[in-house]
């Protein structure tokens, strides 16, 4: 009997492409001429990402499985993996000029970015808890190093250490939860877990209850749900800005993808006790994230806290639990990934000799950089959830689904929190267009130059945000079909 055949590798073709791209990037870093090395590395990474994205499209609808059903390429995993690939591509676009200006010309930057991408894709396409753990660790270890890539900056080193320690802490919860679930059910295969748990009253099995609780805690760390959010502001602030955008978009989407798959195929949530727990987590996450974002003077730190609030909005859909709500989770993840990556991408563009950090640094930005300022305004309006943007459709989908399930108070709290966010998002727009910034001595506005590579990637992101706000039907239908197949 053949233990592994070529057919088993079919659902992992995109992951294999990215893995081979990692090897090629290493060779390019060793042998490419130093003058054009970083551009060659970026282009090589983009080619690999493009090929993997093409492979995802080819696999769509065929639903291949491998390794005894533990790895699957279903519409659910393909949609999420395509999102990671798009975010990674935009990250490459906005990284080229940034790593040169910040003296981060390390070839391993792209290798780590691609390896983190492989980890996200593996954990999303797996139905086996131990394989999910392996993918999570590949993503996490690469992310820890990426956060500390600004080796000469103490804030970056501190962020990497905090991320490592708290990430290891959450990994311990996950492993212990998996071991308890194995003890309760005799398997780590997600469909097998739910089949075993459905044979008797769930809450009569203390091992299963404890295992589920520990897995939820671990996943809550990864997607920054209150009270497991404490690492987010410091890590997002200290990390290189393109890495921050990548973590806030792709890594968080990967966390929600696994969280959702585990809840749907491995853990029965029919009990009101679980609903009440998720309800409380959603309210705490929305409220704490928004209140803390109001207090920030650093734009990057504000976006970090706002990402926590957005995780709370997504949790509203998890509480609702309907097919419409769960498809809204993917749409929201997609919209937020584009908005967040775009907003952090704008903050990589050097202005008046420095990278913008605070609201005051953005004063007069609209006059000096009209195109980036317009795109930043679009991203802020979408994060608020105004019509004709992807953010509006995403919030509408989630809150309407919650109302359909009778979650009136949770919807009201979500809408109020969304209204609260208007202040700190529009504050960015006010500073860009309505405040005059002081120009440092020896610096001229003529010295400002737009990095063409980054602007091209950000322009594509801005167009995508508008497209999702005006023509959301295609993505919503794909998300609904994938969730229906998963259910």
Coordinates of C-alpha atoms in Angstrom, one line a residue:
X1 CA 0.0 0.0 0.0
X2 CA 1.3 3.5 -0.9
X3 CA 1.3 5.8 2.1
X4 CA 1.7 8.9 0.0
X5 CA 0.8 9.3 -3.7
X6 CA 1.0 12.3 -6.0
X7 CA -2.8 12.6 -5.6
X8 CA -2.2 13.5 -2.0
X9 CA -0.1 16.5 -3.0
X10 CA -2.8 17.9 -5.2
X11 CA -4.6 20.0 -2.5
X12 CA -1.2 21.3 -1.4
X13 CA 0.0 22.6 -4.9
X14 CA -0.3 26.3 -4.0
X15 CA 1.6 25.7 -0.7
X16 CA 4.3 23.7 -2.7
X17 CA 4.6 26.6 -5.2
X18 CA 5.2 29.1 -2.4
X19 CA 7.7 26.7 -0.7
X20 CA 9.7 26.4 -3.9
X21 CA 9.6 30.2 -4.3
X22 CA 11.2 30.4 -0.8
X23 CA 14.1 28.2 -2.0
X24 CA 14.5 30.3 -5.2
X25 CA 14.5 33.5 -3.2
X26 CA 17.3 32.2 -1.1
X27 CA 19.3 31.3 -4.2
X28 CA 18.6 34.7 -5.8
X29 CA 19.8 36.4 -2.6
X30 CA 23.0 34.5 -2.8
X31 CA 23.9 35.0 -6.4
X32 CA 22.0 38.0 -7.8
X33 CA 24.0 41.2 -8.4
X34 CA 24.0 43.4 -5.3
X35 CA 22.8 46.5 -7.3
X36 CA 19.4 45.1 -8.2
X37 CA 19.1 42.3 -5.7
X38 CA 16.2 43.6 -3.6
X39 CA 14.1 44.4 -6.7
X40 CA 14.9 40.9 -8.1
X41 CA 13.8 39.3 -4.8
X42 CA 10.6 41.3 -4.8
X43 CA 9.7 40.4 -8.4
X44 CA 10.6 36.7 -7.8
X45 CA 8.3 36.7 -4.7
X46 CA 5.5 38.3 -6.7
X47 CA 5.9 35.7 -9.5
X48 CA 5.6 32.8 -7.0
X49 CA 2.6 34.4 -5.3
X50 CA 0.9 34.9 -8.8
X51 CA 1.5 31.3 -9.7
X52 CA 0.1 30.1 -6.4
X53 CA -3.0 32.2 -6.9
X54 CA -3.4 30.8 -10.4
X55 CA -3.2 27.3 -8.9
X56 CA -5.9 28.2 -6.3
X57 CA -8.2 29.2 -9.2
X58 CA -7.5 25.9 -11.0
X59 CA -8.4 23.9 -7.9
X60 CA -11.6 25.7 -7.2
X61 CA -14.6 23.4 -7.5
X62 CA -12.6 20.1 -7.7
X63 CA -12.4 19.7 -3.9
X64 CA -9.3 17.4 -3.8
X65 CA -8.3 15.8 -0.5
X66 CA -5.0 14.2 0.5
X67 CA -3.3 12.4 3.3
X68 CA -6.3 10.3 4.3
X69 CA -8.7 13.3 4.3
X70 CA -6.6 15.4 6.7
X71 CA -5.9 18.1 4.0
X72 CA -8.5 19.5 1.8
X73 CA -8.7 22.1 -0.9
X74 CA -12.4 23.1 -0.6
X75 CA -14.0 26.5 -1.6
X76 CA -13.6 27.6 2.0
X77 CA -9.8 27.1 2.1
X78 CA -9.3 28.4 -1.4
X79 CA -11.1 31.7 -0.7
X80 CA -9.1 32.3 2.4
X81 CA -5.8 31.2 0.9
X82 CA -6.4 33.5 -2.1
X83 CA -6.9 36.4 0.4
X84 CA -3.6 35.6 2.1
X85 CA -1.8 35.6 -1.3
X86 CA -3.3 38.9 -2.3
X87 CA -2.3 40.5 1.0
X88 CA 1.2 39.1 0.7
X89 CA 1.5 40.5 -2.8
X90 CA 0.5 44.0 -1.7
X91 CA 2.9 43.6 1.2
X92 CA 5.8 42.9 -1.2
X93 CA 4.8 46.0 -3.2
X94 CA 4.9 48.3 -0.2
X95 CA 8.0 46.7 1.3
X96 CA 10.6 47.4 -1.4
X97 CA 11.2 51.1 -0.7
X98 CA 10.6 50.7 3.1
X99 CA 13.3 48.1 3.7
X100 CA 15.8 50.1 1.7
X101 CA 15.1 53.3 3.6
X102 CA 15.1 51.5 7.0
X103 CA 18.4 49.7 6.2
X104 CA 16.6 46.3 6.3
X105 CA 18.1 45.0 3.1
X106 CA 18.0 41.4 4.2
X107 CA 17.1 38.8 1.7
X108 CA 15.6 36.7 4.4
X109 CA 12.8 39.3 4.7
X110 CA 11.1 37.8 1.7
X111 CA 11.8 34.2 2.7
X112 CA 10.2 34.8 6.1
X113 CA 7.2 36.5 4.5
X114 CA 6.7 33.6 2.2
X115 CA 7.2 31.0 4.9
X116 CA 4.6 32.7 7.1
X117 CA 2.3 32.5 4.1
X118 CA 2.9 28.8 3.8
X119 CA 2.0 28.3 7.4
X120 CA -1.3 30.2 7.0
X121 CA -2.2 28.2 4.0
X122 CA -1.4 24.8 5.6
X123 CA -3.4 25.6 8.8
X124 CA -6.4 26.8 6.7
X125 CA -6.6 23.7 4.5
X126 CA -6.2 21.1 7.3
X127 CA -8.9 19.1 9.1
X128 CA -6.4 17.6 11.5
X129 CA -5.7 19.5 14.8
X130 CA -2.0 18.5 14.8
X131 CA -1.5 19.7 11.2
X132 CA -3.2 22.9 12.1
X133 CA -0.8 23.3 15.0
X134 CA 2.2 22.7 12.6
X135 CA 0.9 25.4 10.2
X136 CA 0.3 27.8 13.0
X137 CA 3.8 27.4 14.3
X138 CA 5.3 27.9 10.8
X139 CA 3.4 31.1 10.6
X140 CA 4.1 32.2 14.1
X141 CA 7.9 31.6 14.1
X142 CA 8.3 33.4 10.8
X143 CA 6.2 36.3 12.2
X144 CA 8.2 36.6 15.4
X145 CA 11.4 37.1 13.3
X146 CA 9.7 39.5 10.9
X147 CA 8.5 41.7 13.8
X148 CA 12.1 42.1 15.0
X149 CA 13.6 42.7 11.5
X150 CA 14.6 46.3 12.5
X151 CA 17.5 44.9 14.4
X152 CA 19.0 48.2 15.5
X153 CA 15.7 49.5 16.9
X154 CA 15.0 48.7 20.6
X155 CA 11.2 49.1 20.1
X156 CA 11.3 46.4 17.4
X157 CA 13.3 44.0 19.5
X158 CA 10.9 44.5 22.5
X159 CA 7.9 43.9 20.2
X160 CA 9.5 40.6 18.9
X161 CA 10.2 39.4 22.4
X162 CA 6.6 40.2 23.6
X163 CA 5.2 38.5 20.6
X164 CA 7.4 35.4 21.1
X165 CA 6.6 35.0 24.8
X166 CA 2.8 35.5 24.5
X167 CA 2.7 33.5 21.3
X168 CA 4.4 30.6 23.1
X169 CA 2.0 31.0 25.9
X170 CA -1.0 30.7 23.6
X171 CA 0.6 27.7 21.9
X172 CA 0.7 25.9 25.2
X173 CA -3.0 26.4 25.6
X174 CA -3.6 25.0 22.1
X175 CA -1.5 21.9 22.7
X176 CA -3.1 21.2 26.0
X177 CA -6.5 21.7 24.5
X178 CA -5.7 19.3 21.7
X179 CA -4.5 16.7 24.2
X180 CA -7.6 17.0 26.2
X181 CA -9.8 16.7 23.2
X182 CA -7.9 13.6 22.1
X183 CA -8.4 12.1 25.6
X184 CA -12.1 12.8 25.4
X185 CA -12.7 11.7 21.8
X186 CA -9.8 9.4 20.8
X187 CA -9.0 11.5 17.7
X188 CA -7.6 14.8 16.6
X189 CA -9.4 14.7 13.2
X190 CA -12.0 17.4 13.3
X191 CA -14.9 15.5 11.7
X192 CA -14.1 12.6 14.1
X193 CA -14.2 15.0 17.1
X194 CA -17.6 16.2 16.4
X195 CA -18.9 12.7 15.6
X196 CA -17.7 11.6 19.0
X197 CA -19.0 14.6 20.9
X198 CA -22.5 14.2 19.4
X199 CA -22.9 10.7 20.9
X200 CA -23.7 12.1 24.3
X201 CA -24.4 15.3 26.3
X202 CA -21.4 17.6 25.6
X203 CA -21.3 19.2 29.1
X204 CA -21.2 15.8 30.8
X205 CA -17.7 15.3 29.5
X206 CA -15.4 17.5 31.5
X207 CA -12.3 16.7 29.3
X208 CA -14.1 17.8 26.2
X209 CA -15.4 21.0 27.8
X210 CA -11.9 21.9 29.1
X211 CA -10.3 21.0 25.7
X212 CA -12.7 23.2 23.8
X213 CA -12.2 26.1 26.3
X214 CA -8.4 25.9 25.9
X215 CA -8.6 25.8 22.1
X216 CA -10.9 28.9 22.1
X217 CA -8.5 30.7 24.4
X218 CA -5.5 29.9 22.1
X219 CA -7.4 31.1 19.0
X220 CA -8.5 34.2 20.9
X221 CA -4.8 35.1 21.3
X222 CA -4.2 34.8 17.6
X223 CA -7.1 37.0 16.6
X224 CA -6.6 39.5 19.4
X225 CA -9.9 39.1 21.2
X226 CA -10.2 40.8 24.6
X227 CA -8.9 39.9 27.2
X228 CA -6.2 38.1 25.1
X229 CA -5.3 41.2 23.1
X230 CA -2.5 42.7 25.2
X231 CA 0.3 41.9 22.7
X232 CA -1.3 43.7 19.8
X233 CA -0.6 47.4 20.3
X234 CA 3.1 46.9 21.2
X235 CA 3.8 44.4 18.5
X236 CA 2.0 46.4 15.8
X237 CA 3.8 49.5 16.8
X238 CA 7.3 48.0 17.1
X239 CA 7.2 45.9 13.9
X240 CA 8.2 47.2 10.5
X241 CA 5.1 48.9 9.1
X242 CA 4.7 46.5 6.1
X243 CA 4.9 43.6 8.5
X244 CA 2.2 45.3 10.7
X245 CA -0.1 45.5 7.8
X246 CA 0.6 41.8 6.9
X247 CA -0.1 40.6 10.5
X248 CA -3.2 42.7 10.9
X249 CA -4.7 41.5 7.6
X250 CA -3.4 38.0 6.6
X251 CA -2.4 36.6 10.0
X252 CA -5.7 37.7 11.6
X253 CA -7.7 36.4 8.7
X254 CA -5.9 33.0 9.0
X255 CA -6.8 33.0 12.7
X256 CA -10.4 33.5 12.0
X257 CA -10.3 30.9 9.2
X258 CA -9.1 28.3 11.7
X259 CA -11.3 29.5 14.5
X260 CA -14.3 29.2 12.2
X261 CA -13.4 25.8 10.8
X262 CA -12.8 24.4 14.3
X263 CA -16.1 25.8 15.6
X264 CA -18.1 24.5 12.6
X265 CA -16.5 21.1 12.1
X266 CA -15.0 20.2 15.5
X267 CA -17.0 21.8 18.3
X268 CA -20.8 21.8 18.7
X269 CA -22.0 25.4 19.6
X270 CA -25.7 24.7 20.0
X271 CA -25.5 25.3 23.7
X272 CA -26.5 28.7 25.0
X273 CA -23.5 28.7 27.3
X274 CA -21.2 29.0 24.3
X275 CA -23.4 31.6 22.7
X276 CA -23.3 33.7 25.9
X277 CA -19.5 33.4 26.1
X278 CA -19.0 34.5 22.6
X279 CA -21.5 37.3 23.1
X280 CA -19.5 38.7 26.0
X281 CA -16.2 38.4 24.2
X282 CA -17.7 40.3 21.2
X283 CA -18.9 43.2 23.3
X284 CA -15.7 43.4 25.3
X285 CA -13.5 43.3 22.2
X286 CA -15.5 46.0 20.3
X287 CA -15.7 48.3 23.2
X288 CA -12.2 48.0 24.6
X289 CA -10.7 48.3 21.1
X290 CA -12.6 51.5 20.3
X291 CA -12.1 53.2 23.7
X292 CA -8.4 52.6 23.6
X293 CA -8.1 53.8 20.0
X294 CA -9.7 57.1 21.0
X295 CA -6.8 57.8 23.4
X296 CA -3.9 57.2 20.9
X297 CA -1.8 60.0 19.3
X298 CA 0.2 57.5 17.2
X299 CA -1.7 56.6 14.0
X300 CA -0.1 53.2 13.9
X301 CA -1.1 52.4 17.5
X302 CA -4.6 53.7 16.8
X303 CA -4.9 51.3 13.9
X304 CA -3.6 48.5 16.1
X305 CA -6.4 49.1 18.7
X306 CA -9.0 49.5 15.9
X307 CA -8.0 46.1 14.6
X308 CA -9.0 44.7 17.9
X309 CA -12.4 46.4 17.6
X310 CA -12.8 45.0 14.1
X311 CA -12.2 41.5 15.6
X312 CA -15.1 42.2 17.9
X313 CA -17.4 43.0 14.9
X314 CA -16.4 39.7 13.3
X315 CA -17.3 37.9 16.6
X316 CA -20.8 39.3 16.3
X317 CA -21.2 37.1 13.2
X318 CA -19.7 34.1 15.2
X319 CA -22.4 34.6 17.8
X320 CA -25.2 34.7 15.2
X321 CA -23.9 31.5 13.7
X322 CA -26.1 31.5 10.6
X323 CA -24.8 30.8 7.1
X324 CA -25.3 34.5 6.2
X325 CA -23.4 35.6 9.3
X326 CA -20.5 33.1 8.7
X327 CA -20.2 34.1 5.0
X328 CA -20.0 37.7 6.3
X329 CA -16.9 36.7 8.3
X330 CA -15.1 35.9 5.1
X331 CA -16.3 39.1 3.4
X332 CA -15.4 41.2 6.4
X333 CA -12.0 39.6 6.6
X334 CA -11.4 40.3 2.9
X335 CA -12.6 43.9 3.2
X336 CA -10.6 44.6 6.4
X337 CA -7.5 43.0 4.9
X338 CA -7.6 45.4 2.0
X339 CA -8.4 48.4 4.2
X340 CA -5.8 47.6 6.8
X341 CA -3.0 46.7 4.5
X342 CA -3.7 49.9 2.5
X343 CA -3.7 52.2 5.6
X344 CA -0.5 50.7 6.9
X345 CA 1.0 50.9 3.4
X346 CA 0.4 54.7 3.3
X347 CA 2.3 55.0 6.5
X348 CA 5.4 53.5 4.9
X349 CA 5.8 56.5 2.5
X350 CA 8.4 58.9 3.7
X351 CA 7.2 62.5 4.1
X352 CA 9.5 65.5 4.8
X353 CA 12.4 63.2 5.6
X354 CA 10.6 60.8 8.0
X355 CA 7.9 58.1 8.1
X356 CA 4.6 59.4 9.5
X357 CA 4.0 58.3 13.1
X358 CA 1.6 60.6 14.8
X359 CA -1.5 62.6 13.7
X360 CA 0.7 65.8 13.7
X361 CA 3.1 64.1 11.1
X362 CA 0.1 63.9 8.7
X363 CA -0.7 67.6 8.9
X364 CA -0.6 69.0 5.4
X365 CA -0.2 65.5 3.9
X366 CA -3.1 66.1 1.5
X367 CA -1.3 69.0 -0.1
X368 CA 2.1 67.3 -0.4
X369 CA 0.9 63.9 -1.5
X370 CA -2.6 64.2 -3.1
X371 CA -2.9 60.7 -4.4
X372 CA -1.7 58.8 -1.2
X373 CA -3.9 61.2 0.9
X374 CA -6.9 60.4 -1.3
X375 CA -6.3 56.7 -0.9
X376 CA -5.8 57.0 2.9
X377 CA -9.1 58.9 3.1
X378 CA -10.8 56.1 1.2
X379 CA -9.3 53.5 3.6
X380 CA -10.4 55.5 6.6
X381 CA -14.0 56.0 5.3
X382 CA -14.1 52.2 4.6
X383 CA -12.9 51.4 8.1
X384 CA -15.7 53.6 9.4
X385 CA -18.2 51.7 7.2
X386 CA -19.5 54.5 4.9
X387 CA -21.5 53.5 1.8
X388 CA -19.8 52.7 -1.5
X389 CA -16.9 51.1 0.3
X390 CA -16.2 47.5 1.2
X391 CA -16.3 48.3 4.9
X392 CA -20.0 49.3 4.6
X393 CA -21.1 46.1 2.9
X394 CA -19.1 44.0 5.4
X395 CA -20.7 45.7 8.5
X396 CA -24.1 45.6 6.8
X397 CA -23.8 41.9 6.2
X398 CA -22.8 41.1 9.8
X399 CA -25.2 43.3 11.6
X400 CA -28.2 42.3 9.4
X401 CA -27.4 38.7 10.0
X402 CA -27.3 39.3 13.8
X403 CA -30.7 41.1 13.6
X404 CA -32.1 38.1 11.7
X405 CA -31.0 35.9 14.6
X406 CA -32.7 38.1 17.2
X407 CA -29.5 39.6 18.6
X408 CA -30.9 43.1 18.9
X409 CA -28.8 44.3 21.8
X410 CA -25.6 42.9 20.4
X411 CA -26.3 44.7 17.1
X412 CA -27.1 48.0 18.9
X413 CA -23.8 47.8 20.8
X414 CA -21.9 47.0 17.5
X415 CA -23.5 50.0 15.7
X416 CA -22.7 52.3 18.6
X417 CA -19.1 51.1 18.6
X418 CA -18.9 51.7 14.9
X419 CA -20.2 55.2 15.4
X420 CA -17.6 55.8 18.1
X421 CA -14.8 54.9 15.6
X422 CA -15.8 57.8 13.4
X423 CA -13.9 60.2 15.6
X424 CA -10.5 58.7 15.4
X425 CA -10.7 57.6 11.8
X426 CA -11.9 61.0 10.5
X427 CA -9.3 62.7 12.7
X428 CA -6.7 61.3 10.2
X429 CA -8.6 63.0 7.3
X430 CA -8.9 66.3 9.3
X431 CA -5.1 66.4 9.9
X432 CA -4.3 65.5 6.3
X433 CA -6.4 68.2 4.7
X434 CA -7.2 70.8 7.4
X435 CA -4.0 71.3 9.3
X436 CA -0.8 72.9 8.2
X437 CA 2.3 71.0 9.1
X438 CA 5.6 72.6 10.0
X439 CA 8.4 71.8 7.5
X440 CA 11.7 70.9 9.3
X441 CA 14.8 73.0 8.5
X442 CA 16.9 71.8 5.7
X443 CA 13.9 69.8 4.2
X444 CA 11.9 70.8 1.2
X445 CA 8.6 69.5 -0.2
X446 CA 10.5 69.0 -3.4
X447 CA 12.5 66.3 -1.7
X448 CA 9.4 64.2 -1.4
X449 CA 9.2 61.3 -3.9
X450 CA 6.5 58.8 -4.3
X451 CA 7.8 55.2 -4.5
X452 CA 6.2 54.0 -7.7
X453 CA 6.3 50.3 -6.8
X454 CA 4.3 50.9 -3.5
X455 CA 1.9 53.3 -5.1
X456 CA 1.0 50.7 -7.8
X457 CA 0.2 48.2 -5.1
X458 CA -1.8 50.7 -3.0
X459 CA -3.8 51.9 -6.0
X460 CA -4.8 48.3 -6.7
X461 CA -5.9 47.9 -3.1
X462 CA -7.9 51.2 -3.2
X463 CA -9.7 50.0 -6.4
X464 CA -10.5 46.7 -4.7
X465 CA -12.0 48.5 -1.7
X466 CA -14.3 50.5 -4.0
X467 CA -15.2 47.4 -6.0
X468 CA -16.3 45.5 -2.9
X469 CA -18.4 48.5 -1.9
X470 CA -20.1 48.8 -5.3
X471 CA -20.2 45.3 -6.7
X472 CA -20.1 42.9 -3.7
X473 CA -22.4 40.3 -5.1
X474 CA -19.7 38.0 -6.6
X475 CA -17.7 37.7 -3.4
X476 CA -20.7 37.4 -1.2
X477 CA -22.1 34.6 -3.4
X478 CA -18.7 32.8 -3.3
X479 CA -18.5 33.2 0.5
X480 CA -22.1 31.9 0.9
X481 CA -21.4 28.8 -1.2
X482 CA -18.2 28.0 0.6
X483 CA -19.8 28.3 4.0
X484 CA -22.8 26.2 2.9
X485 CA -20.5 23.5 1.7
X486 CA -18.7 23.6 5.0
X487 CA -21.9 23.4 7.1

